[in-house]
Amino acid sequence: MTGGENSMRLRWNLAVGLALGLVLVGRPLLAQDAGEHDPAAVERGFSKTTPYSPYAGRDYPTRPLFGDTHLHTAFSMDAGAFGAKIGPVDAYRLARGEEIQASSGQPVKLSRPLDFLVVADHSDNMGFFPDLFAGKPEILANPKGREWYEKIKSGQGAEAALDIIVSFSQGTFPKEIMYFPGTRAYKGAWQQTIAAAEKYNEPGRFTAFIGFEWTSNTGGNNLHRNVIFRDSGDKASQVEPFTVYPPYGSDDPVELWKWMDAYEKKTGGSVLAIAHNGNLSNGRMFPIVEAFGKKIDREYVETRARWERLYEATQTKGTGEAHPYLSPNDEFADFEIWDKGNLDLSEAKTKSMLELEYARSALKNGLKLEQALGVNPYKFGMVGSSDAHTGLAAMEEENFFGKTTPQEPGPKRMLETFVKSAKTGAVIMDWEVSASGYAAVWAKENTRESIWDAMQRRETYATTGSRMIVRFFGGWDFEAKDAYDRTPARVGYAKGVPMGGDLKGAPKGKVPTFLVGAMKDPIGANLDRAQVVKGWLDAKGELHEKVYDVAWSGDRKPDPKTGKVPSVGSTVDVENATFTNTIGAPELLVVWKDPSFDPTQRAFYYLRVVEIPTPRWTAYDAKRFGTKPLPGTRMTVAERAYTSPIWYTPN
């Protein structure tokens, strides 16, 4: 679909088809993969024996499920240090749709319940702060513990929090009160975490996952992973989370993968790890030569590919899909970027680090590693999540409750400093924190097993907070008329593979075609455009990328030289924090064919869907509190979604 054709296809019956008409004909979804293209499925899918009712016998996802795979509560040491009082129980209550009281004393409720939540508290020192706040005798018996407690009670909580965090990071935290695995206090915190998930897990309505965050941060370089259990408490309670602090843990991801393997062998259960947004790793998240002093080899790439099926492409600490330095021809790459340094800004960012931090460059480097070693370690799907340290998964711009408790709504929050380094002079302001994001999962049922399996096969996409519905299928036989089908996903599954899937060995004379579909968030903004992002490895071993505008709203015409579609414009009234849906489209649907396909070259394709501009959380704060923004404060945002890729591998 192009320009004028777009405007003719804005039909809500197709929107219903996107949401409901998702039939999988002749081939079940696999737990390990979204699948490979099966040419025979095309014939089976449209045979004369197909029932008259397009919904008869369907066994497939009927809608995306939205959730957060990365939320911290007061059980996380840093969240507690910043004043969070919300524990796992209240975190699940809010996510399920209940109204609760935030740590700042304000009532909070989501516009709509989430479908699932992972409380992913930091594994190191888990549960310490609730006990410190409560004045647990064992903590008060330690001089340092009593000092911290008395400071908190006397109103010097910020000073105490800083001292606690510094002492932990520098290895001077009193071992007598450290919550190590194996201690009664640590076990108690883990059991409370499990109990909260078990209590609020309600199959068919809401999924409460058991999980934790492994927090490798040596030198301030963020290599965190969120570990998510497919299992219930009977299996998860047989272990305690893997930590970083020695001698009970390690900061090397390889050791985490060993722990995950040991868990599965011990319990018969299943776990996966989601790599944290890599933008604060300072070039360490996606290594291509060596990691932790060891050369990248076949064993490393196989192991990483096995355990890390997803990547967190967007969250409150910025978006890690692409960077304008790496993608200078992509006008949408400069989005909510944090590129000043590592997690604590103790090491300034250099341009050479960026390639090893962002999703698009990792996906490209994965093609090269696969050609050299036989396995692609960066064959990951996309999700978004919050990484909020408030216990509140509130990521909508008009309902944003911040990254940490001091950043909960108030007249001064967008004027304050989030982090500043005396060493490098780098500063990140509170207004730079993003109201992002959520994970969207195409699962057949709202259960732990079904959602986890969809994550494992990478049938997921990331959003920056919007709940738009996005579909992306790849195959060899899609035709333009497929974009007019009443149930487009029926065609998608029958003729190809969904996001996260594989196309292999192009049939002679065939070019990959893609069925693209997107529908706006029902209470959100219209859509500006849908773009296919392609990356490939050429015969000389060089990597390339190109962004294609494939569907857009209105009658805009692509530039004849660049192929780029002009800006959609903006209806945002910043002063009043409002916008109108008088531009953009409620849905976009098209079949797109790769115009530069080479069957001998490895490639990947993923879909990026962009909304029209809307007020950013800073605009809502300025309106509600009468706050005058600091110079340079971003006041509008174009929310977006990123799907998991579809990969092409030559014979």
XYZ file of C-alpha atoms in Angstrom:
651
model
C 0.000 0.000 0.000
C 1.229 3.465 -0.797
C -0.005 7.002 -0.206
C -3.507 7.235 -1.589
C -4.105 3.493 -1.319
C -3.595 3.821 2.440
C -6.470 6.226 2.823
C -8.819 3.772 1.096
C -8.004 0.954 3.503
C -8.844 2.526 6.821
C -11.603 0.066 7.562
C -12.468 -1.143 11.020
C -13.554 -4.529 9.745
C -9.911 -5.190 8.967
C -9.031 -4.025 12.446
C -11.316 -6.704 13.805
C -9.604 -9.144 11.506
C -6.219 -8.211 12.893
C -7.395 -8.758 16.430
C -9.572 -11.832 15.940
C -8.929 -13.501 12.623
C -5.665 -15.169 13.451
C -6.088 -18.697 12.227
C -3.195 -21.132 12.175
C -3.913 -23.720 9.537
C -2.233 -27.110 9.329
C 0.766 -26.370 11.560
C 0.969 -25.870 15.353
C 3.041 -23.123 16.903
C 6.276 -24.452 18.330
C 7.455 -23.782 21.859
C 11.024 -23.158 20.729
C 10.449 -21.146 17.587
C 7.831 -19.157 15.737
C 8.375 -21.619 12.924
C 9.797 -21.981 9.461
C 7.836 -21.463 6.268
C 6.009 -24.579 5.095
C 4.951 -24.286 1.415
C 2.419 -27.094 1.821
C 0.569 -25.012 4.385
C -0.512 -22.600 1.664
C -2.442 -25.302 -0.131
C -3.797 -26.804 3.077
C -4.803 -23.400 4.393
C -7.102 -22.649 1.487
C -8.269 -26.109 0.483
C -11.870 -26.958 -0.274
C -12.143 -28.650 3.124
C -11.659 -25.370 4.980
C -14.804 -24.768 7.076
C -17.188 -22.041 5.976
C -16.734 -20.319 9.333
C -13.262 -18.733 9.416
C -13.298 -19.106 13.214
C -14.161 -22.803 13.417
C -11.529 -24.962 15.042
C -9.105 -22.119 15.544
C -6.142 -22.798 17.798
C -4.121 -19.590 17.719
C -3.615 -16.264 19.477
C -6.669 -14.029 19.216
C -5.158 -10.841 20.637
C -1.837 -9.560 21.943
C -1.363 -9.679 25.703
C 0.324 -6.628 27.238
C 2.541 -6.704 30.287
C 5.725 -5.677 32.033
C 8.633 -8.118 32.354
C 10.817 -5.824 34.465
C 9.286 -4.204 37.550
C 11.026 -3.543 40.871
C 9.467 -3.225 44.300
C 10.748 -2.335 47.761
C 12.385 -5.786 47.816
C 15.062 -4.414 45.449
C 17.835 -2.744 47.386
C 18.098 0.348 45.210
C 14.317 0.772 44.962
C 14.052 0.591 48.742
C 16.948 2.990 49.128
C 15.077 5.530 47.004
C 12.023 5.228 49.251
C 9.828 2.616 47.554
C 7.383 1.038 50.007
C 5.329 -0.936 47.458
C 5.986 -4.681 47.692
C 5.176 -7.496 45.254
C 1.594 -7.880 46.500
C 0.600 -4.285 45.714
C 2.563 -4.342 42.454
C 0.398 -7.222 41.229
C -2.778 -5.570 42.532
C -2.101 -2.422 40.488
C -1.240 -4.403 37.364
C -4.515 -6.345 37.700
C -6.483 -3.101 37.631
C -6.901 -2.174 41.282
C -6.301 1.295 42.695
C -3.524 1.486 45.285
C -1.557 4.173 47.090
C 1.895 4.945 45.713
C 4.906 5.300 48.011
C 4.539 9.070 47.657
C 1.041 8.848 49.125
C -0.811 9.476 45.854
C -3.618 7.252 44.581
C -2.733 5.466 41.344
C -4.606 3.254 38.906
C -3.907 2.097 35.348
C -6.178 3.140 32.476
C -6.648 -0.578 31.747
C -5.368 -3.648 33.563
C -2.283 -5.367 32.220
C -2.496 -8.995 31.180
C 0.697 -10.106 32.920
C 3.502 -8.899 35.166
C 6.946 -10.060 36.234
C 8.111 -8.687 39.575
C 11.842 -8.792 38.827
C 13.531 -7.612 41.996
C 17.321 -7.505 42.152
C 18.668 -10.821 43.366
C 21.522 -9.297 45.401
C 20.387 -8.316 48.905
C 16.771 -9.066 48.023
C 14.399 -8.062 50.817
C 16.882 -6.011 52.847
C 15.083 -2.679 52.808
C 11.664 -3.716 54.129
C 13.474 -5.205 57.124
C 15.589 -2.069 57.564
C 12.491 0.137 57.493
C 10.854 -2.162 60.033
C 13.879 -1.950 62.371
C 14.596 -5.677 62.382
C 16.702 -6.451 65.515
C 19.381 -8.326 63.565
C 20.001 -5.228 61.431
C 19.934 -2.779 64.344
C 22.494 -4.918 66.180
C 25.038 -3.900 63.544
C 26.480 -0.376 64.029
C 26.159 0.510 60.350
C 22.667 -0.934 60.158
C 21.563 1.130 63.170
C 23.161 4.255 61.676
C 21.186 3.821 58.452
C 17.961 3.133 60.334
C 18.312 6.216 62.528
C 19.061 8.419 59.519
C 15.929 7.187 57.764
C 13.776 7.770 60.829
C 15.194 11.280 61.284
C 14.383 12.348 57.738
C 17.831 11.757 56.239
C 16.679 8.920 54.004
C 18.412 10.218 50.877
C 21.760 10.409 52.658
C 21.299 6.905 54.052
C 20.299 5.570 50.634
C 23.400 6.981 48.970
C 25.657 5.545 51.669
C 24.017 2.126 51.334
C 24.331 2.029 47.546
C 27.951 3.186 47.579
C 28.933 0.710 50.278
C 27.314 -2.125 48.330
C 28.946 -1.214 45.009
C 32.376 -0.768 46.634
C 32.211 -4.003 48.595
C 32.137 -2.370 52.039
C 28.568 -3.363 52.913
C 28.664 -5.138 56.320
C 28.635 -8.863 55.602
C 26.925 -9.518 58.932
C 23.705 -7.988 57.616
C 24.069 -8.868 53.927
C 21.143 -10.908 52.622
C 23.098 -13.714 50.955
C 21.506 -16.789 49.373
C 21.300 -19.460 52.034
C 20.462 -17.060 54.839
C 17.075 -17.170 56.510
C 16.345 -13.551 55.588
C 17.127 -14.075 51.906
C 15.090 -17.245 51.690
C 12.202 -15.455 53.356
C 12.254 -12.641 50.791
C 12.308 -15.121 47.906
C 9.434 -17.106 49.392
C 7.399 -13.908 49.801
C 8.078 -13.070 46.160
C 6.871 -16.503 45.087
C 3.841 -16.347 47.368
C 2.721 -13.011 45.891
C 2.963 -14.379 42.347
C 1.047 -17.524 43.313
C -1.691 -15.516 45.025
C -2.364 -13.174 42.135
C -1.851 -15.565 39.247
C -5.280 -16.245 37.784
C -5.102 -18.334 34.589
C -7.319 -16.903 31.888
C -7.480 -13.451 33.449
C -4.061 -12.362 34.723
C -0.623 -13.968 34.767
C 1.758 -13.285 37.641
C 5.184 -14.632 36.706
C 7.884 -15.612 39.175
C 11.165 -13.906 38.311
C 14.154 -11.840 39.379
C 16.820 -9.577 37.914
C 20.437 -10.668 37.875
C 22.334 -7.409 38.185
C 25.843 -7.552 36.756
C 27.140 -3.988 36.967
C 30.900 -4.170 37.371
C 32.394 -0.717 36.980
C 28.929 0.700 36.368
C 28.593 -1.183 33.066
C 25.053 -2.550 32.887
C 24.730 -6.197 31.848
C 21.517 -6.981 33.735
C 19.233 -9.869 32.778
C 15.661 -10.566 33.843
C 15.106 -14.255 34.538
C 11.524 -15.490 34.056
C 10.215 -18.855 35.233
C 7.617 -20.757 33.247
C 6.892 -22.656 36.423
C 4.895 -22.351 39.596
C 6.242 -22.050 43.112
C 6.675 -25.770 43.625
C 9.666 -25.675 41.258
C 10.859 -22.088 41.713
C 11.080 -22.556 45.481
C 13.602 -25.380 45.032
C 16.265 -22.782 44.216
C 17.272 -19.289 45.245
C 18.056 -16.597 42.665
C 21.530 -16.355 41.195
C 23.392 -13.290 42.434
C 26.408 -11.219 41.429
C 28.018 -10.780 44.841
C 30.742 -13.400 45.465
C 31.112 -16.097 46.615
C 27.478 -16.917 45.880
C 27.345 -15.453 42.396
C 29.226 -13.961 39.463
C 29.052 -10.915 37.191
C 29.714 -13.089 34.100
C 26.582 -13.939 32.060
C 28.077 -17.347 31.256
C 27.761 -18.258 34.939
C 24.127 -17.145 34.937
C 23.437 -19.444 31.980
C 25.048 -22.307 33.920
C 22.736 -21.565 36.846
C 19.730 -21.611 34.503
C 20.823 -24.948 33.067
C 21.257 -26.372 36.553
C 17.783 -25.177 37.529
C 16.153 -26.925 34.582
C 18.049 -30.147 35.226
C 17.201 -30.105 38.936
C 13.505 -29.276 38.667
C 12.445 -30.185 35.151
C 11.269 -26.602 34.843
C 11.968 -23.883 32.297
C 13.518 -20.414 32.464
C 14.572 -17.762 29.990
C 16.586 -14.559 30.321
C 15.823 -11.166 28.792
C 18.856 -8.957 28.289
C 18.457 -5.459 29.741
C 18.458 -2.494 27.367
C 22.139 -2.378 26.393
C 22.537 1.402 26.131
C 24.281 1.690 29.520
C 26.683 -1.232 29.074
C 29.359 0.928 27.427
C 29.990 -1.503 24.608
C 29.682 -4.752 26.566
C 26.141 -6.025 25.962
C 26.680 -7.526 22.486
C 30.348 -8.569 22.206
C 31.690 -9.747 18.850
C 35.333 -10.577 19.666
C 35.587 -11.507 23.338
C 33.562 -11.372 26.532
C 35.004 -11.279 30.054
C 38.469 -11.921 28.655
C 37.465 -14.990 26.652
C 37.229 -15.215 22.895
C 33.741 -15.547 21.438
C 33.525 -19.159 20.263
C 30.963 -21.733 19.187
C 30.095 -22.665 22.766
C 29.426 -19.036 23.713
C 27.142 -18.296 20.769
C 25.203 -21.546 21.191
C 24.674 -20.968 24.894
C 23.623 -17.348 24.539
C 21.227 -18.201 21.716
C 19.648 -20.891 23.880
C 18.980 -18.810 26.980
C 18.488 -15.255 25.732
C 15.565 -15.370 23.321
C 14.427 -11.770 23.909
C 15.897 -8.303 24.242
C 14.478 -5.314 26.112
C 14.458 -2.695 23.356
C 12.900 0.150 25.352
C 12.361 1.157 28.982
C 12.499 4.157 31.332
C 16.285 4.501 30.890
C 15.929 5.138 27.176
C 15.340 3.171 23.987
C 17.913 0.793 22.526
C 16.558 -0.037 19.072
C 18.852 2.189 17.010
C 21.190 5.167 17.364
C 21.514 8.107 14.940
C 25.319 7.714 14.809
C 24.926 4.097 13.686
C 21.952 4.798 11.414
C 22.443 8.320 10.023
C 19.867 7.799 7.260
C 17.117 6.831 9.700
C 15.273 9.979 10.787
C 13.442 7.990 13.491
C 16.602 6.610 15.137
C 17.021 9.591 17.463
C 14.330 8.544 19.919
C 14.645 8.787 23.730
C 18.401 8.205 23.509
C 20.645 7.864 26.584
C 24.235 7.909 25.295
C 26.276 9.895 27.824
C 27.908 7.043 29.703
C 27.354 3.842 31.631
C 24.819 3.260 34.415
C 26.371 5.623 36.969
C 28.074 7.835 34.324
C 31.468 6.952 35.815
C 32.756 6.151 32.297
C 31.918 8.502 29.443
C 30.440 7.063 26.273
C 32.569 6.835 23.141
C 31.256 6.309 19.615
C 33.094 3.004 19.323
C 30.924 1.572 22.112
C 27.605 2.196 20.388
C 27.762 -0.666 17.895
C 27.878 -3.148 20.777
C 24.878 -1.663 22.600
C 21.948 -1.263 20.195
C 19.528 -3.882 18.902
C 19.832 -3.167 15.192
C 23.623 -3.354 15.138
C 23.512 -6.522 17.271
C 21.081 -8.136 14.850
C 23.466 -7.287 11.997
C 26.544 -8.553 13.827
C 24.624 -11.726 14.625
C 24.468 -12.498 10.902
C 28.219 -12.215 10.673
C 28.834 -14.380 13.734
C 26.440 -16.984 12.386
C 28.358 -17.179 9.115
C 31.644 -17.577 11.002
C 30.542 -19.872 13.863
C 27.379 -21.534 12.602
C 25.050 -20.048 15.230
C 23.578 -16.565 15.630
C 23.864 -15.471 19.290
C 21.808 -12.351 18.642
C 18.755 -13.978 17.141
C 16.497 -12.312 19.676
C 12.940 -11.025 19.716
C 11.866 -7.615 20.999
C 9.997 -6.591 24.131
C 9.639 -3.369 26.046
C 9.212 -3.045 29.807
C 9.451 -0.423 32.519
C 12.396 -1.105 34.854
C 10.421 1.122 37.233
C 11.676 1.016 40.819
C 8.372 2.141 42.289
C 6.358 -1.082 42.175
C 4.098 0.757 39.702
C 3.849 -0.405 36.071
C 2.338 2.959 35.065
C 3.957 3.803 31.725
C 1.377 5.922 29.897
C 2.474 9.496 29.286
C -0.529 11.012 31.094
C -0.231 8.508 33.971
C 3.545 8.191 34.360
C 4.709 7.507 37.914
C 8.400 7.722 37.214
C 11.479 5.567 37.382
C 12.024 5.847 41.162
C 9.929 7.040 44.090
C 11.430 10.578 44.138
C 10.305 10.841 40.494
C 6.658 10.156 41.251
C 4.374 13.022 40.124
C 5.127 16.421 41.603
C 5.738 20.024 40.478
C 9.544 19.773 40.548
C 10.260 16.295 39.241
C 11.116 17.332 35.687
C 13.477 20.008 37.002
C 15.619 17.686 39.119
C 18.823 15.779 38.344
C 18.499 12.021 37.943
C 22.216 11.172 38.021
C 25.391 13.235 37.876
C 29.016 12.130 37.840
C 31.725 14.271 39.372
C 34.257 12.070 37.569
C 33.020 12.624 34.003
C 30.818 15.686 34.454
C 27.969 13.889 32.685
C 24.425 14.635 33.791
C 21.061 13.003 33.113
C 18.038 15.054 34.113
C 14.767 13.650 35.377
C 12.963 14.953 32.298
C 15.097 12.603 30.183
C 13.520 9.558 31.834
C 11.108 7.864 29.412
C 7.526 6.786 30.076
C 8.296 3.384 28.547
C 7.430 0.621 27.926
C 5.398 -2.601 27.655
C 5.863 -6.091 26.244
C 3.248 -7.379 23.783
C 2.972 -11.150 23.395
C 0.914 -13.160 20.923
C -0.122 -16.014 23.225
C -3.090 -18.324 22.801
C -4.069 -18.114 26.472
C -3.408 -15.810 29.381
C -1.406 -18.361 31.357
C 2.184 -18.667 32.453
C 2.793 -21.527 30.090
C 1.229 -19.958 27.003
C 2.818 -16.518 27.445
C 6.227 -17.999 28.292
C 6.066 -20.255 25.230
C 5.259 -17.255 23.027
C 8.245 -15.415 24.501
C 10.422 -18.446 23.846
C 9.398 -18.586 20.187
C 9.838 -14.776 19.965
C 6.281 -14.001 18.858
C 6.490 -10.672 20.655
C 6.889 -6.967 20.094
C 7.971 -3.964 22.119
C 5.973 -0.804 22.617
C 7.017 2.466 24.208
C 3.793 2.552 26.227
C 1.054 2.400 23.605
C -1.146 -0.673 23.257
C -1.346 -0.714 19.472
C -1.996 -4.064 17.800
C 0.769 -5.124 15.403
C 1.100 -8.102 13.093
C 4.057 -9.084 10.866
C 4.258 -12.187 8.660
C 6.870 -13.254 6.149
C 6.675 -15.760 3.313
C 7.086 -16.266 -0.423
C 3.506 -16.152 -1.654
C 1.755 -13.115 -0.199
C -0.163 -11.092 -2.781
C -1.493 -7.555 -2.678
C -5.040 -8.855 -2.318
C -4.084 -10.544 0.979
C -4.107 -7.112 2.581
C -7.856 -6.956 1.890
C -8.689 -10.268 3.540
C -11.331 -10.092 6.282
C -9.071 -12.150 8.532
C -5.551 -11.204 7.419
C -3.761 -13.241 10.075
C -5.453 -16.387 8.722
C -3.623 -15.687 5.497
C -0.475 -14.784 7.398
C -0.151 -18.060 9.271
C -1.177 -20.131 6.270
C 1.254 -18.569 3.820
C 4.181 -17.708 6.059
C 5.650 -17.295 9.516
C 4.955 -14.659 12.179
C 7.382 -12.309 13.881
C 10.206 -14.335 15.413
C 10.150 -16.905 12.613
C 12.529 -18.074 9.891
C 12.591 -18.168 6.110
C 15.202 -20.507 4.628
C 16.468 -21.219 1.155
C 14.479 -19.051 -1.240
C 12.520 -21.083 -3.809
C 13.787 -20.436 -7.319
C 12.548 -17.109 -8.610
C 10.865 -16.186 -5.331
C 11.304 -12.983 -3.333
C 10.242 -12.673 0.329
C 6.939 -10.918 0.829
C 5.572 -9.568 4.092
C 2.059 -9.049 5.375
C 2.067 -5.953 7.588
C -0.816 -4.945 9.819
C -1.202 -2.382 12.608
C -4.154 -0.938 14.475
C -4.082 2.042 16.823
C -4.414 1.784 20.576
C -8.201 2.111 21.059
C -7.763 5.072 23.427
C -4.525 6.326 21.910
C -3.183 8.159 18.897
C -3.595 7.424 15.216
C -0.761 5.835 13.253
C 1.731 7.771 11.154
C 3.480 4.954 9.280
C 4.741 1.382 9.270
C 8.343 0.696 8.318
C 10.232 -2.488 7.530
C 13.816 -2.403 8.784
C 16.120 -4.719 6.853
C 19.658 -5.734 7.709
C 21.864 -8.008 5.597
C 25.353 -9.445 5.104
C 26.773 -9.168 1.584
C 29.178 -11.446 -0.268
C 32.166 -9.360 0.855
C 31.251 -9.816 4.510
C 30.022 -6.240 4.892
C 26.876 -5.384 6.835
C 24.098 -3.114 5.579
C 20.729 -1.779 6.670
C 17.812 0.039 5.082
C 14.529 1.386 6.421
C 11.531 1.172 4.075
C 8.322 3.147 4.530
C 5.764 0.511 3.502
C 2.440 1.964 4.693
C 1.402 5.418 5.809
C -1.605 7.573 6.467
C -3.121 10.139 4.135
C -2.082 11.051 0.601
C 1.578 11.803 1.242
C 3.942 10.890 -1.597
C 7.416 9.427 -1.067
C 10.365 11.517 -2.179
C 11.291 10.180 -5.648
C 15.009 10.171 -4.816
C 15.082 8.881 -1.248
C 11.801 7.007 -1.067
C 11.100 8.656 2.284
C 7.579 9.719 3.178
C 7.209 13.316 4.429
C 6.369 14.095 8.047
C 2.808 13.481 9.155
C 2.796 16.821 10.980
C 1.573 17.444 14.518
C -1.655 18.434 16.240
C -0.109 18.691 19.715
C -1.056 21.698 21.834
C 1.859 21.585 24.288
C 0.539 24.334 26.538
C -2.706 22.457 27.141
C -1.185 18.961 26.822
C -3.718 17.887 24.196
C -3.786 16.577 20.622
C -6.368 15.599 18.034
C -6.627 12.486 15.887
C -7.353 14.578 12.791
C -4.194 13.277 11.130
C -2.878 9.752 10.887
C -4.788 6.519 10.353
C -6.579 4.145 12.732
C -4.984 1.215 10.930
C -2.462 0.309 8.260
C -2.418 -2.903 6.230
C -0.221 -3.815 3.276
C 1.731 -6.551 1.527
C 5.318 -5.513 0.871
C 7.946 -7.227 -1.302
C 11.682 -6.787 -0.741
C 12.885 -4.845 -3.813
C 16.567 -5.696 -3.351
C 16.545 -9.350 -2.293
C 19.583 -11.534 -2.919
C 18.910 -15.215 -2.136
C 22.580 -15.793 -1.277
C 22.671 -13.200 1.536
C 21.687 -13.621 5.183
C 19.132 -11.041 6.261
C 16.588 -10.039 8.865
C 13.461 -7.909 8.707
C 11.479 -6.302 11.523
C 8.549 -3.932 11.622
C 8.529 -0.509 13.260
C 5.171 1.241 13.647
C 5.101 4.937 14.565
C 2.198 6.945 15.970
C 1.488 10.602 15.272
C 3.055 13.020 17.804
C 1.340 13.301 21.192
C 2.101 15.165 24.451
C 5.005 13.711 26.409
C 4.700 13.199 30.174
C 6.628 16.432 30.638
C 3.840 18.349 28.858
C 1.244 16.801 31.156
C 3.335 17.762 34.195
C 3.797 21.325 32.960
C 0.031 21.672 32.492
C -1.038 20.016 35.740
C 1.541 21.588 38.048
C 2.207 24.852 36.238
C 5.896 23.948 35.992
C 8.064 25.845 33.529
C 10.201 23.287 31.660
C 13.972 23.581 31.537
C 15.475 24.589 28.170
C 15.743 21.572 25.878
C 13.053 19.531 27.621
C 11.254 17.268 25.152
C 7.529 17.989 25.278
C 6.162 15.704 22.551
C 6.684 12.063 21.683
C 5.849 9.760 18.771
C 5.121 6.420 20.453
C 6.175 3.339 18.534
C 6.355 -0.435 18.393
C 9.165 -2.771 17.307
C 8.425 -6.367 16.333
C 10.674 -9.349 16.660
C 12.502 -9.921 13.362
C 11.925 -12.541 10.709
C 15.247 -13.994 9.547
C 16.248 -15.225 6.115
C 19.009 -17.835 5.820
C 20.313 -19.076 2.439
C 20.726 -22.787 1.793
